[in-house]
mmCIF file of C-alpha atoms in Angstrom:
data_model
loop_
_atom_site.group_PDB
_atom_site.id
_atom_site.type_symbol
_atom_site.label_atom_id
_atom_site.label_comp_id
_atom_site.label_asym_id
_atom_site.label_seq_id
_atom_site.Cartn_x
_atom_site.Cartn_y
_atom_site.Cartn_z
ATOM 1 C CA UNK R 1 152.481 173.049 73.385
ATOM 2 C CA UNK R 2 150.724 171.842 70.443
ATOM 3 C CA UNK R 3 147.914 173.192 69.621
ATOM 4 C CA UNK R 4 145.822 175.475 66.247
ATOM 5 C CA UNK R 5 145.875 179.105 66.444
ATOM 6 C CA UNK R 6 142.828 180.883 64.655
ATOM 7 C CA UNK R 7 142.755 185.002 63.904
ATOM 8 C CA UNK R 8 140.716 187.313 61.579
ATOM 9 C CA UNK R 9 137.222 187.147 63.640
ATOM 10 C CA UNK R 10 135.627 190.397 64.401
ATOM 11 C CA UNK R 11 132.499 192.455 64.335
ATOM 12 C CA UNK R 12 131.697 193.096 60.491
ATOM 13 C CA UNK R 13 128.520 194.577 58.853
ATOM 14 C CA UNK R 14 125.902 192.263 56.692
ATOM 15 C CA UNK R 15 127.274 192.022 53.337
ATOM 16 C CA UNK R 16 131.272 192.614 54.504
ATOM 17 C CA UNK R 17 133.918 190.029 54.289
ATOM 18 C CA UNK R 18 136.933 188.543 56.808
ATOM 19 C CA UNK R 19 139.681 186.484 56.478
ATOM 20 C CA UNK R 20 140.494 183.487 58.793
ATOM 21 C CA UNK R 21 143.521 182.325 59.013
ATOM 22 C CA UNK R 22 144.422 178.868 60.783
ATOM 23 C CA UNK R 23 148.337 178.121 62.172
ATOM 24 C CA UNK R 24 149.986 175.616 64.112
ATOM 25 C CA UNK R 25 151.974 175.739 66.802
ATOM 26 C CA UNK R 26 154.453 173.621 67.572
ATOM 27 C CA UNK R 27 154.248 171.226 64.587
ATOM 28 C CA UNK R 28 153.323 171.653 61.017
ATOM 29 C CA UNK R 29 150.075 171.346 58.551
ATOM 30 C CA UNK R 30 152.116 169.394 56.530
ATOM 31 C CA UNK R 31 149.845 166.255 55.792
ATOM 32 C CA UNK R 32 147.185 167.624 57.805
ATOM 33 C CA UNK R 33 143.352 167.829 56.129
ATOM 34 C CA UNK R 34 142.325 171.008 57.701
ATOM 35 C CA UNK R 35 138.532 172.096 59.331
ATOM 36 C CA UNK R 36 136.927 174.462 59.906
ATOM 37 C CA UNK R 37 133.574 174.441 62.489
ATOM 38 C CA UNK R 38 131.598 176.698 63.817
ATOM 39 C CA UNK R 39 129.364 177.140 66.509
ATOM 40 C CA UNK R 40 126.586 180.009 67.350
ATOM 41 C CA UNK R 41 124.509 180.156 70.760
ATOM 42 C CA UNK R 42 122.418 177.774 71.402
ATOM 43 C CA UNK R 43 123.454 176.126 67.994
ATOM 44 C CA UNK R 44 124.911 172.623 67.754
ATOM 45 C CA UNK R 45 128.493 172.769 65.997
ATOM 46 C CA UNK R 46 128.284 172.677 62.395
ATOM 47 C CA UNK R 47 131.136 171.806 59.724
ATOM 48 C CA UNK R 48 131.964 174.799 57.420
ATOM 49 C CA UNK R 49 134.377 173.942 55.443
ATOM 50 C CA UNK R 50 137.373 171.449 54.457
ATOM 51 C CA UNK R 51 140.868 171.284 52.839
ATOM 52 C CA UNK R 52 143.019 168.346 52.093
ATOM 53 C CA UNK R 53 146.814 167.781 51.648
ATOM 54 C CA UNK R 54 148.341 169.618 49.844
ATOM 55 C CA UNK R 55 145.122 171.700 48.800
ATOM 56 C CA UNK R 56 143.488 169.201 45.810
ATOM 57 C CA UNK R 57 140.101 168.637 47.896
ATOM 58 C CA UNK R 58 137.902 170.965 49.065
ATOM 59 C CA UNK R 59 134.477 170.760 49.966
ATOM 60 C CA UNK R 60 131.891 173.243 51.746
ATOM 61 C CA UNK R 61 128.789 173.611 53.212
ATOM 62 C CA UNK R 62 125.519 174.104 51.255
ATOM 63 C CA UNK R 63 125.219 177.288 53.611
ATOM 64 C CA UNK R 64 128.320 179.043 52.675
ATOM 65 C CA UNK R 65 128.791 177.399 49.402
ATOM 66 C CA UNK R 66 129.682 180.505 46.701
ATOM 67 C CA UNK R 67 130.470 182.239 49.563
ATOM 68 C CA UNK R 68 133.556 181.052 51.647
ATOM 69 C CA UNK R 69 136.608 180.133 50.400
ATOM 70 C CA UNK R 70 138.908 177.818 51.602
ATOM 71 C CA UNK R 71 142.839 177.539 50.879
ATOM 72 C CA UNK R 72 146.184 177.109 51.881
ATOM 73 C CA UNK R 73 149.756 178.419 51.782
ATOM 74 C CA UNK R 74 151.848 174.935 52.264
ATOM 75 C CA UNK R 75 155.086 177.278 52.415
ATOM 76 C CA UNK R 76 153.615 179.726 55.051
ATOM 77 C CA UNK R 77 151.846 176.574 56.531
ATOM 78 C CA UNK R 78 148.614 178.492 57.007
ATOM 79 C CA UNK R 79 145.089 178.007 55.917
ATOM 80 C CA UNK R 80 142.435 180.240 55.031
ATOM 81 C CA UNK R 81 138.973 180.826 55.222
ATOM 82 C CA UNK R 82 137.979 183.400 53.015
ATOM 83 C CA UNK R 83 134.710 184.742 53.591
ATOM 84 C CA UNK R 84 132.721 187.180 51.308
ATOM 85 C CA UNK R 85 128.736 188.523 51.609
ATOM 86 C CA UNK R 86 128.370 187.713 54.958
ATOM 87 C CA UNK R 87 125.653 186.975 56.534
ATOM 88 C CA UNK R 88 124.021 187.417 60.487
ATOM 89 C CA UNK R 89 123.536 184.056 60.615
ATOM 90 C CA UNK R 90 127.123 183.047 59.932
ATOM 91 C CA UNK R 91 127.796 184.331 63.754
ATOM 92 C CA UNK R 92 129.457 182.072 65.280
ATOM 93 C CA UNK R 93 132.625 181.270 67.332
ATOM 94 C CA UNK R 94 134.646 179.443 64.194
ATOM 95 C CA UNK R 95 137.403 176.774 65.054
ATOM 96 C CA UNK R 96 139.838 175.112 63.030
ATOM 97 C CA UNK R 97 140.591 171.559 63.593
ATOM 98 C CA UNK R 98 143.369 169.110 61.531
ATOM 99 C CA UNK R 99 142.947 165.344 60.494
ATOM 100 C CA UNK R 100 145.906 163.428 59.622
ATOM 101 C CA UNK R 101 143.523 160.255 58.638
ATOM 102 C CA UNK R 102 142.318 161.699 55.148
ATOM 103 C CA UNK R 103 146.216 161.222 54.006
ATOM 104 C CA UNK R 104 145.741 162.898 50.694
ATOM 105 C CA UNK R 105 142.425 162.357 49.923
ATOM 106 C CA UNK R 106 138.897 164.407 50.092
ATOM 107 C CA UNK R 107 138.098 165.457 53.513
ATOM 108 C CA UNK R 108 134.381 165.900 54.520
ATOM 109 C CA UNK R 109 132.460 168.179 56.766
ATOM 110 C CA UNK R 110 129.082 166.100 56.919
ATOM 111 C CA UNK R 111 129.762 164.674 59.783
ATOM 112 C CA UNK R 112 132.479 165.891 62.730
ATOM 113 C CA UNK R 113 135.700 163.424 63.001
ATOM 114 C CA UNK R 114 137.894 162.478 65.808
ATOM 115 C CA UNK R 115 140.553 165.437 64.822
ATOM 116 C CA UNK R 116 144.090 165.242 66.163
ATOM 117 C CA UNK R 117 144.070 168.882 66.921
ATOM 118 C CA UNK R 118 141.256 171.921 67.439
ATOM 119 C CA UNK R 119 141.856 175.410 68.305
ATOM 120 C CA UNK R 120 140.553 178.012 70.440
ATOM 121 C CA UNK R 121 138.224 179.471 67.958
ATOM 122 C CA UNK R 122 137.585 182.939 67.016
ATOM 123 C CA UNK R 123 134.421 184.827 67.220
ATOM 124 C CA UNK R 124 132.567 186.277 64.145
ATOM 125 C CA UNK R 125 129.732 188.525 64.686
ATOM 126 C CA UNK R 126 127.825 189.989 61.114
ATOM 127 C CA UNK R 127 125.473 193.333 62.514
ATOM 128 C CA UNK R 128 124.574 196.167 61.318
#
């Protein structure tokens, strides 16, 4: 089956950090731009952040920008979404989603795509 595999989420305190890590199974990431949305109750989905092939274009949201970091291990084929100084409103179920159509170029996450793959997500709650 192919599908994106998400992990890291969990129940972290204001101010704390996680790491989310995006696989594939069943294929690679190889030319893949790679997403990642989230979504909180009630909430409409919102785009978070954004990586290209093989890793030269990344872009973020004003809301986590300085904050999250986006990467990727081409070898390990997994991506990353390294987030630091967290925040309760960055709860939210966060999915990962891959593009082919960007080819090598910048990737954007104004607006949502049609995305050859999603995952399952993986839920992030910030509370103290």
């Amino acid at each position: 089956q192919l599908r994106l595999v998400e992990s890291g989420g969990g129940l972290v305190q204001p101010g704390g950090s996680l790491r989310l890590s995006c696989t594939a199974s069943g294929f690679t990431l190889d030319y893949y731009a790679i997403y990642w949305w989230r979504q909180a109750p009630g909430k409409e989905r919102e785009g978070v952040s954004c990586i290209s092939y093989p890793g030269r274009w990344t872009k973020y949201a004003n809301a986590v920008k300085g904050r999250f970091t986006i990467s990727r291990d081409n070898p390990r084929d997994i991506v990353y979404l390294q987030m630091n100084n967290l925040k309760p409103e960055d709860t939210a179920v966060y999915y990962c989603a891959a593009d082919r159509s960007p080819g090598s170029g910048p990737c954007t996450v104004a607006t949502e795509g049609h995305y050859d793959y999603w995952g399952q997500g993986t839920q992030v709650t910030v509370s103290s």
